[in-house]
Amino acid sequence: MNDIVRTFRAPDPRSALDAVKAALGREAVILETREIGGLLGRPEIEVTAMRSLDAPPPPVDTAAAARKEETGVMAEVTALRKVVDELRSRMSSPAGVPEGLLREAEGGSALSGEAVPPEAVQLARKLGRRGVETRLAEELVEEALRAVRRLPGASLEETVRTLVSRRLNAAHPPWEKPEKRRVVALVGPTGVGKTTTVAKIAARALLESRLRVGLITVDTYRIGASEHLGRYGEIMGLKTQVARDVPSLLAAVARAADNDLLLIDTAGRSDLESIAAQVAMLRALPDVEMHLCLSAAAGAREIAAAARRHRELGVHRLIFTKLDEADGPGSILSAVAALPRPISCSTNGQRVPDDLQAPGGPFLIDQVVGPRAKETAWTKQSR
């Protein structure tokens, strides 16, 4: 029997962890937990664990130990190295168990002295696979665990979904009928889809809310940028104005005084100096709303950095784009953590105006946590 790595099965998480500790000691390291089918279809918990490298070895027969040292010590060392390398690989992988939860699974939760249930570890790993940073995944699952322990019978995943919903604070979509005229400027890095998003919002405002919409572009940096928005405007029967500085921007806004919604497209900016200059130009408009567009496909580190660069510049709302291109759409939580602003909308494709989502509801929550699992007959009966 391999006394380095062992696999245990039990009807519930507590029994599985008790078996691990009894066989490998209290310092055993949990490598993996999963739910499997058991007797008569009832689920069981399977835990794979290894003995801690710092733990004292189990008592052995002296003569047997001597014989083992003479014949098999090198094989055991090789096996141990492979296990350690695999463990390191798992811990460095985005799909690995978050470090904090792993420590709790090893020796008991710091929250209440209880071992972390395998469901919590699995959920944290799921969030990691969906692009949520390890630190944020830990925070969510730990907060959910505290809530569930106060309310026995509550669902851990549903509690996490509620917590995610609170972080993804929803604002009124730009295309809803306003009480007074709205001037909305979309800002953000290059290539996040600002121009297409402007077109989607304009089309939705025309078709759904029957608003009078005006378009302005201050993107005179890219070749053909104004023509790009102009083509969208022609299709929708909207006039597109071009502004190159503050005086021409003020004049364009004044000419569009009868519009219910005025949308301003801007050039992509990533360095702080260019961002500040563009924001200063927009602030010449007293009632302008600045909506920061961030691509969900950029990854957690990049999306958080872009949010931080705009943190002190008066951004009012967030717009998440390219959710359809994101391998880890849960990265949007990193943007909200860096720049806690309400979300005005999100996009998930190139179709105008179809691939545009209002905030609120399950869409963004599903992007972070994943769609709800379909209930099975056994699940419904077990309630």
CSV table of C-alpha atoms in Angstrom, one decimal:
chain,number,residue,atom,x,y,z
A,1,MET,CA,0.0,0.0,0.0
A,2,ASN,CA,1.2,3.5,-0.8
A,3,ASP,CA,1.6,5.2,2.6
A,4,ILE,CA,2.4,8.6,0.9
A,5,VAL,CA,-0.8,9.2,-0.9
A,6,ARG,CA,-4.1,7.5,0.0
A,7,THR,CA,-7.7,7.7,-1.2
A,8,PHE,CA,-10.6,7.5,1.2
A,9,ARG,CA,-14.3,7.2,0.6
A,10,ALA,CA,-17.1,8.0,3.1
A,11,PRO,CA,-20.8,8.9,3.1
A,12,ASP,CA,-20.2,12.5,4.2
A,13,PRO,CA,-17.3,15.0,4.4
A,14,ARG,CA,-16.9,14.7,8.2
A,15,SER,CA,-16.4,10.9,8.0
A,16,ALA,CA,-13.9,11.3,5.1
A,17,LEU,CA,-11.8,13.8,6.9
A,18,ASP,CA,-11.9,11.7,10.1
A,19,ALA,CA,-10.6,8.7,8.1
A,20,VAL,CA,-7.8,10.9,6.6
A,21,LYS,CA,-6.6,12.1,10.0
A,22,ALA,CA,-6.8,8.6,11.5
A,23,ALA,CA,-4.6,7.1,8.7
A,24,LEU,CA,-2.3,10.0,7.8
A,25,GLY,CA,-2.3,12.2,10.9
A,26,ARG,CA,-3.9,15.6,11.6
A,27,GLU,CA,-1.3,17.3,9.4
A,28,ALA,CA,-2.3,15.4,6.3
A,29,VAL,CA,-2.5,17.5,3.1
A,30,ILE,CA,-5.8,17.3,1.1
A,31,LEU,CA,-5.0,16.9,-2.6
A,32,GLU,CA,-8.5,16.5,-4.0
A,33,THR,CA,-12.1,16.0,-3.0
A,34,ARG,CA,-15.0,15.0,-5.2
A,35,GLU,CA,-18.5,13.6,-5.0
A,36,ILE,CA,-19.0,10.1,-6.5
A,37,GLY,CA,-21.8,7.7,-6.9
A,38,GLY,CA,-22.1,5.2,-4.0
A,39,LEU,CA,-24.3,2.4,-2.9
A,40,LEU,CA,-27.8,2.5,-4.4
A,41,GLY,CA,-26.9,5.7,-6.2
A,42,ARG,CA,-26.3,7.7,-3.0
A,43,PRO,CA,-23.4,10.1,-3.3
A,44,GLU,CA,-20.2,9.5,-1.4
A,45,ILE,CA,-17.2,11.8,-0.8
A,46,GLU,CA,-13.8,10.7,-2.1
A,47,VAL,CA,-10.8,12.4,-0.6
A,48,THR,CA,-7.2,12.0,-1.9
A,49,ALA,CA,-4.6,13.0,0.7
A,50,MET,CA,-0.9,12.7,1.4
A,51,ARG,CA,1.0,12.6,4.7
A,52,SER,CA,2.5,16.0,5.6
A,53,LEU,CA,6.3,16.1,4.9
A,54,ASP,CA,6.7,17.8,8.3
A,55,ALA,CA,4.7,15.1,10.2
A,56,PRO,CA,6.6,12.3,12.1
A,57,PRO,CA,6.5,9.0,10.3
A,58,PRO,CA,4.2,6.3,11.6
A,59,PRO,CA,5.7,3.6,13.9
A,60,VAL,CA,7.3,0.8,12.0
A,61,ASP,CA,9.0,-2.5,12.8
A,62,THR,CA,12.7,-1.9,13.1
A,63,ALA,CA,13.8,-4.9,11.2
A,64,ALA,CA,11.3,-4.3,8.4
A,65,ALA,CA,12.4,-0.6,8.2
A,66,ALA,CA,16.0,-1.8,7.8
A,67,ARG,CA,15.1,-4.1,5.0
A,68,LYS,CA,13.1,-1.4,3.3
A,69,GLU,CA,16.0,1.0,3.6
A,70,GLU,CA,18.3,-1.5,1.9
A,71,THR,CA,16.0,-2.4,-1.0
A,72,GLY,CA,13.5,0.3,-1.7
A,73,VAL,CA,14.5,3.7,-0.3
A,74,MET,CA,15.4,5.2,-3.6
A,75,ALA,CA,12.0,4.1,-5.2
A,76,GLU,CA,10.2,5.7,-2.3
A,77,VAL,CA,12.1,9.0,-2.6
A,78,THR,CA,11.4,9.1,-6.3
A,79,ALA,CA,7.7,8.5,-5.7
A,80,LEU,CA,7.7,11.2,-3.0
A,81,ARG,CA,9.3,13.7,-5.3
A,82,LYS,CA,6.6,13.0,-8.0
A,83,VAL,CA,3.9,13.6,-5.4
A,84,VAL,CA,5.4,16.9,-4.2
A,85,ASP,CA,5.9,18.1,-7.8
A,86,GLU,CA,2.3,17.3,-8.6
A,87,LEU,CA,1.1,19.1,-5.5
A,88,ARG,CA,3.1,22.2,-6.4
A,89,SER,CA,1.7,22.1,-9.9
A,90,ARG,CA,-1.8,21.9,-8.6
A,91,MET,CA,-1.3,24.8,-6.1
A,92,SER,CA,0.1,27.0,-8.8
A,93,SER,CA,-2.7,26.3,-11.3
A,94,PRO,CA,-5.7,28.6,-11.5
A,95,ALA,CA,-7.9,25.5,-11.2
A,96,GLY,CA,-6.1,24.5,-8.0
A,97,VAL,CA,-7.5,24.7,-4.5
A,98,PRO,CA,-7.1,28.2,-3.1
A,99,GLU,CA,-4.3,28.3,-0.5
A,100,GLY,CA,-6.4,29.6,2.4
A,101,LEU,CA,-9.1,27.0,2.0
A,102,LEU,CA,-6.5,24.3,1.6
A,103,ARG,CA,-4.9,25.3,4.9
A,104,GLU,CA,-8.3,25.1,6.5
A,105,ALA,CA,-9.1,21.7,4.9
A,106,GLU,CA,-5.8,20.4,6.3
A,107,GLY,CA,-6.2,21.4,9.9
A,108,GLY,CA,-9.7,22.8,10.5
A,109,SER,CA,-11.3,26.0,9.5
A,110,ALA,CA,-10.2,29.2,11.2
A,111,LEU,CA,-13.9,30.4,11.0
A,112,SER,CA,-15.3,28.1,13.6
A,113,GLY,CA,-12.8,25.3,14.3
A,114,GLU,CA,-14.6,23.0,11.9
A,115,ALA,CA,-13.1,21.3,8.9
A,116,VAL,CA,-13.9,23.0,5.6
A,117,PRO,CA,-16.5,20.9,3.7
A,118,PRO,CA,-15.4,19.5,0.4
A,119,GLU,CA,-18.3,21.3,-1.2
A,120,ALA,CA,-16.6,24.6,-0.3
A,121,VAL,CA,-13.2,23.6,-1.7
A,122,GLN,CA,-14.9,22.4,-4.9
A,123,LEU,CA,-16.8,25.6,-5.3
A,124,ALA,CA,-13.6,27.7,-4.7
A,125,ARG,CA,-11.9,25.6,-7.4
A,126,LYS,CA,-14.9,26.2,-9.8
A,127,LEU,CA,-14.6,29.9,-9.3
A,128,GLY,CA,-10.9,29.7,-10.1
A,129,ARG,CA,-11.6,27.9,-13.3
A,130,ARG,CA,-14.1,30.6,-14.3
A,131,GLY,CA,-11.4,33.3,-13.9
A,132,VAL,CA,-12.0,34.6,-10.4
A,133,GLU,CA,-8.8,35.5,-8.6
A,134,THR,CA,-7.8,33.1,-5.8
A,135,ARG,CA,-8.1,35.9,-3.2
A,136,LEU,CA,-11.6,36.8,-4.3
A,137,ALA,CA,-12.7,33.2,-4.6
A,138,GLU,CA,-11.6,32.6,-1.0
A,139,GLU,CA,-13.4,35.7,0.3
A,140,LEU,CA,-16.6,34.7,-1.4
A,141,VAL,CA,-16.6,31.1,-0.2
A,142,GLU,CA,-15.5,32.0,3.3
A,143,GLU,CA,-18.2,34.6,3.6
A,144,ALA,CA,-20.8,32.1,2.3
A,145,LEU,CA,-19.6,29.5,4.7
A,146,ARG,CA,-20.2,31.9,7.6
A,147,ALA,CA,-23.7,32.6,6.3
A,148,VAL,CA,-24.6,29.0,5.8
A,149,ARG,CA,-23.4,28.0,9.3
A,150,ARG,CA,-25.8,30.6,10.7
A,151,LEU,CA,-28.6,29.3,8.6
A,152,PRO,CA,-28.5,25.5,8.5
A,153,GLY,CA,-29.9,24.0,5.3
A,154,ALA,CA,-28.9,27.0,3.1
A,155,SER,CA,-27.2,26.3,-0.2
A,156,LEU,CA,-23.5,27.3,-0.3
A,157,GLU,CA,-23.5,27.9,-4.0
A,158,GLU,CA,-26.8,29.9,-3.9
A,159,THR,CA,-25.3,32.0,-1.1
A,160,VAL,CA,-22.2,32.7,-3.2
A,161,ARG,CA,-24.5,33.7,-6.1
A,162,THR,CA,-26.2,36.2,-3.8
A,163,LEU,CA,-22.8,37.6,-2.7
A,164,VAL,CA,-21.7,38.0,-6.3
A,165,SER,CA,-25.0,39.8,-7.1
A,166,ARG,CA,-24.3,42.3,-4.4
A,167,ARG,CA,-20.8,43.0,-5.8
A,168,LEU,CA,-22.1,43.4,-9.3
A,169,ASN,CA,-24.3,46.4,-8.4
A,170,ALA,CA,-26.7,47.2,-11.3
A,171,ALA,CA,-27.3,50.7,-12.6
A,172,HIS,CA,-30.0,51.9,-15.0
A,173,PRO,CA,-29.1,50.9,-18.6
A,174,PRO,CA,-28.2,53.9,-20.7
A,175,TRP,CA,-31.0,53.1,-23.2
A,176,GLU,CA,-33.8,53.4,-20.6
A,177,LYS,CA,-36.1,56.5,-20.9
A,178,PRO,CA,-34.4,59.2,-18.7
A,179,GLU,CA,-36.1,61.8,-16.5
A,180,LYS,CA,-33.8,64.4,-18.2
A,181,ARG,CA,-31.3,64.3,-21.1
A,182,ARG,CA,-28.3,62.0,-20.5
A,183,VAL,CA,-24.9,62.6,-21.9
A,184,VAL,CA,-22.9,59.4,-21.8
A,185,ALA,CA,-19.3,59.0,-22.8
A,186,LEU,CA,-17.7,55.6,-23.2
A,187,VAL,CA,-14.0,55.5,-22.2
A,188,GLY,CA,-11.4,52.8,-21.8
A,189,PRO,CA,-8.4,51.0,-23.3
A,190,THR,CA,-7.9,50.4,-27.0
A,191,GLY,CA,-9.7,47.4,-28.5
A,192,VAL,CA,-12.4,46.9,-25.8
A,193,GLY,CA,-15.3,47.6,-28.3
A,194,LYS,CA,-16.4,51.1,-27.3
A,195,THR,CA,-17.6,52.1,-30.8
A,196,THR,CA,-19.7,48.9,-31.3
A,197,THR,CA,-21.1,49.3,-27.8
A,198,VAL,CA,-22.1,52.9,-28.6
A,199,ALA,CA,-23.9,51.6,-31.6
A,200,LYS,CA,-25.7,48.9,-29.6
A,201,ILE,CA,-26.8,51.3,-27.0
A,202,ALA,CA,-28.1,53.8,-29.6
A,203,ALA,CA,-30.0,51.1,-31.4
A,204,ARG,CA,-31.6,49.8,-28.2
A,205,ALA,CA,-32.6,53.3,-27.2
A,206,LEU,CA,-34.2,53.9,-30.6
A,207,LEU,CA,-36.0,50.6,-30.9
A,208,GLU,CA,-37.1,49.9,-27.3
A,209,SER,CA,-37.3,53.3,-25.6
A,210,ARG,CA,-38.1,55.5,-28.7
A,211,LEU,CA,-35.5,58.0,-27.6
A,212,ARG,CA,-34.0,60.8,-29.7
A,213,VAL,CA,-30.4,59.8,-29.9
A,214,GLY,CA,-27.3,61.8,-30.9
A,215,LEU,CA,-23.8,60.5,-31.6
A,216,ILE,CA,-20.5,62.3,-31.1
A,217,THR,CA,-17.0,61.0,-31.6
A,218,VAL,CA,-13.8,62.5,-30.1
A,219,ASP,CA,-11.7,59.7,-31.6
A,220,THR,CA,-9.7,61.6,-34.1
A,221,TYR,CA,-6.6,59.5,-33.3
A,222,ARG,CA,-7.4,56.3,-35.1
A,223,ILE,CA,-7.6,56.4,-38.9
A,224,GLY,CA,-11.2,55.8,-40.0
A,225,ALA,CA,-12.6,55.9,-36.4
A,226,SER,CA,-15.1,58.6,-37.0
A,227,GLU,CA,-16.2,56.9,-40.3
A,228,HIS,CA,-16.8,53.7,-38.3
A,229,LEU,CA,-19.3,55.3,-36.0
A,230,GLY,CA,-20.7,57.4,-38.9
A,231,ARG,CA,-21.6,54.2,-40.7
A,232,TYR,CA,-23.5,53.0,-37.7
A,233,GLY,CA,-25.3,56.3,-37.5
A,234,GLU,CA,-26.3,56.3,-41.2
A,235,ILE,CA,-27.8,52.8,-40.8
A,236,MET,CA,-29.9,54.1,-37.8
A,237,GLY,CA,-30.7,57.4,-39.4
A,238,LEU,CA,-28.6,59.3,-36.8
A,239,LYS,CA,-26.3,62.3,-37.3
A,240,THR,CA,-22.7,61.8,-36.1
A,241,GLN,CA,-20.6,64.8,-35.1
A,242,VAL,CA,-16.9,64.9,-34.7
A,243,ALA,CA,-15.2,66.9,-32.0
A,244,ARG,CA,-11.4,67.5,-31.8
A,245,ASP,CA,-11.1,69.7,-28.7
A,246,VAL,CA,-13.2,71.3,-25.9
A,247,PRO,CA,-14.7,74.1,-28.0
A,248,SER,CA,-15.8,71.8,-30.8
A,249,LEU,CA,-17.2,69.3,-28.2
A,250,LEU,CA,-19.2,72.0,-26.4
A,251,ALA,CA,-20.5,73.2,-29.8
A,252,ALA,CA,-21.5,69.6,-30.8
A,253,VAL,CA,-23.4,69.1,-27.5
A,254,ALA,CA,-25.2,72.4,-27.9
A,255,ARG,CA,-26.3,71.4,-31.5
A,256,ALA,CA,-27.8,68.1,-30.0
A,257,ALA,CA,-29.8,69.9,-27.3
A,258,ASP,CA,-33.0,68.3,-28.4
A,259,ASN,CA,-31.7,64.7,-27.9
A,260,ASP,CA,-32.9,62.5,-25.0
A,261,LEU,CA,-29.6,60.6,-25.1
A,262,LEU,CA,-26.3,61.8,-26.4
A,263,LEU,CA,-23.6,59.2,-26.8
A,264,ILE,CA,-19.9,60.1,-27.0
A,265,ASP,CA,-17.3,57.7,-28.4
A,266,THR,CA,-13.7,58.2,-27.4
A,267,ALA,CA,-10.2,57.0,-28.4
A,268,GLY,CA,-8.7,54.1,-26.6
A,269,ARG,CA,-6.2,55.2,-23.9
A,270,SER,CA,-4.1,53.2,-21.6
A,271,ASP,CA,-1.3,55.4,-20.2
A,272,LEU,CA,-2.2,57.7,-17.3
A,273,GLU,CA,-1.3,61.0,-19.1
A,274,SER,CA,-3.5,60.3,-22.1
A,275,ILE,CA,-6.3,59.1,-19.9
A,276,ALA,CA,-6.2,62.2,-17.8
A,277,ALA,CA,-6.1,64.5,-20.9
A,278,GLN,CA,-9.1,62.8,-22.4
A,279,VAL,CA,-11.1,62.9,-19.1
A,280,ALA,CA,-10.3,66.6,-18.7
A,281,MET,CA,-11.8,67.2,-22.1
A,282,LEU,CA,-15.0,65.3,-21.2
A,283,ARG,CA,-15.3,67.1,-17.9
A,284,ALA,CA,-15.9,70.3,-19.8
A,285,LEU,CA,-19.4,68.9,-20.1
A,286,PRO,CA,-21.1,69.6,-16.7
A,287,ASP,CA,-23.5,66.6,-16.7
A,288,VAL,CA,-21.4,64.0,-18.6
A,289,GLU,CA,-21.5,60.4,-17.3
A,290,MET,CA,-18.3,58.5,-17.9
A,291,HIS,CA,-18.8,54.8,-18.4
A,292,LEU,CA,-15.6,52.7,-18.4
A,293,CYS,CA,-15.5,49.9,-20.9
A,294,LEU,CA,-13.4,46.9,-19.9
A,295,SER,CA,-12.9,43.7,-21.9
A,296,ALA,CA,-13.7,40.5,-19.9
A,297,ALA,CA,-11.4,38.7,-22.3
A,298,ALA,CA,-8.4,40.6,-21.0
A,299,GLY,CA,-8.0,38.5,-17.8
A,300,ALA,CA,-8.2,39.4,-14.1
A,301,ARG,CA,-4.8,41.1,-13.8
A,302,GLU,CA,-5.2,43.3,-16.9
A,303,ILE,CA,-8.8,44.3,-16.2
A,304,ALA,CA,-8.0,45.2,-12.6
A,305,ALA,CA,-5.1,47.3,-13.7
A,306,ALA,CA,-7.2,49.2,-16.3
A,307,ALA,CA,-9.8,49.9,-13.6
A,308,ARG,CA,-7.2,51.2,-11.2
A,309,ARG,CA,-5.9,53.6,-13.8
A,310,HIS,CA,-9.3,55.2,-14.0
A,311,ARG,CA,-10.0,55.1,-10.3
A,312,GLU,CA,-9.2,58.7,-9.5
A,313,LEU,CA,-10.7,60.2,-12.7
A,314,GLY,CA,-14.4,60.3,-11.9
A,315,VAL,CA,-15.7,57.2,-13.7
A,316,HIS,CA,-19.4,56.8,-12.9
A,317,ARG,CA,-20.3,53.4,-14.3
A,318,LEU,CA,-18.7,50.2,-15.7
A,319,ILE,CA,-19.5,48.3,-18.9
A,320,PHE,CA,-18.1,44.8,-19.5
A,321,THR,CA,-17.5,43.8,-23.1
A,322,LYS,CA,-16.5,40.7,-25.0
A,323,LEU,CA,-17.9,38.2,-22.5
A,324,ASP,CA,-18.3,35.8,-25.4
A,325,GLU,CA,-14.6,35.8,-26.0
A,326,ALA,CA,-13.5,35.4,-22.3
A,327,ASP,CA,-12.1,32.0,-21.2
A,328,GLY,CA,-12.5,33.2,-17.6
A,329,PRO,CA,-15.3,35.7,-17.4
A,330,GLY,CA,-15.2,35.7,-13.6
A,331,SER,CA,-12.3,38.1,-14.0
A,332,ILE,CA,-14.9,40.9,-14.0
A,333,LEU,CA,-15.0,40.7,-10.2
A,334,SER,CA,-11.4,41.9,-10.2
A,335,ALA,CA,-12.5,45.1,-11.9
A,336,VAL,CA,-15.3,45.7,-9.4
A,337,ALA,CA,-12.9,45.1,-6.5
A,338,ALA,CA,-10.5,47.7,-8.0
A,339,LEU,CA,-13.1,50.2,-9.0
A,340,PRO,CA,-16.5,49.6,-7.1
A,341,ARG,CA,-18.9,51.3,-9.5
A,342,PRO,CA,-22.4,50.3,-10.6
A,343,ILE,CA,-22.6,48.3,-13.9
A,344,SER,CA,-24.6,49.9,-16.7
A,345,CYS,CA,-24.6,47.0,-19.2
A,346,SER,CA,-22.5,44.2,-20.8
A,347,THR,CA,-21.9,42.8,-24.3
A,348,ASN,CA,-21.5,39.3,-25.4
A,349,GLY,CA,-21.1,39.4,-29.2
A,350,GLN,CA,-20.9,41.6,-32.3
A,351,ARG,CA,-24.5,41.8,-33.3
A,352,VAL,CA,-26.1,45.2,-33.1
A,353,PRO,CA,-28.2,45.6,-30.9
A,354,ASP,CA,-28.8,41.9,-30.0
A,355,ASP,CA,-25.6,41.1,-28.0
A,356,LEU,CA,-26.2,43.7,-25.3
A,357,GLN,CA,-27.3,42.8,-21.8
A,358,ALA,CA,-28.9,45.0,-19.1
A,359,PRO,CA,-27.4,44.7,-15.6
A,360,GLY,CA,-29.1,42.7,-12.9
A,361,GLY,CA,-30.6,39.3,-13.3
A,362,PRO,CA,-28.7,36.0,-13.7
A,363,PHE,CA,-26.6,36.8,-16.8
A,364,LEU,CA,-23.5,38.3,-15.1
A,365,ILE,CA,-23.8,36.0,-12.1
A,366,ASP,CA,-23.8,33.0,-14.4
A,367,GLN,CA,-20.6,34.4,-16.0
A,368,VAL,CA,-18.9,34.4,-12.6
A,369,VAL,CA,-20.3,31.3,-10.8
A,370,GLY,CA,-21.6,29.3,-13.8
A,371,PRO,CA,-25.2,28.4,-14.6
A,372,ARG,CA,-27.3,26.7,-12.0
A,373,ALA,CA,-27.0,23.0,-12.1
A,374,LYS,CA,-30.2,21.3,-13.2
A,375,GLU,CA,-32.0,19.5,-10.4
A,376,THR,CA,-32.2,15.7,-10.6
A,377,ALA,CA,-35.1,13.7,-9.3
A,378,TRP,CA,-32.9,12.4,-6.4
A,379,THR,CA,-32.0,16.1,-5.5
A,380,LYS,CA,-35.6,17.1,-5.3
A,381,GLN,CA,-36.6,14.0,-3.2
A,382,SER,CA,-33.7,14.5,-0.8
A,383,ARG,CA,-34.9,18.0,0.2
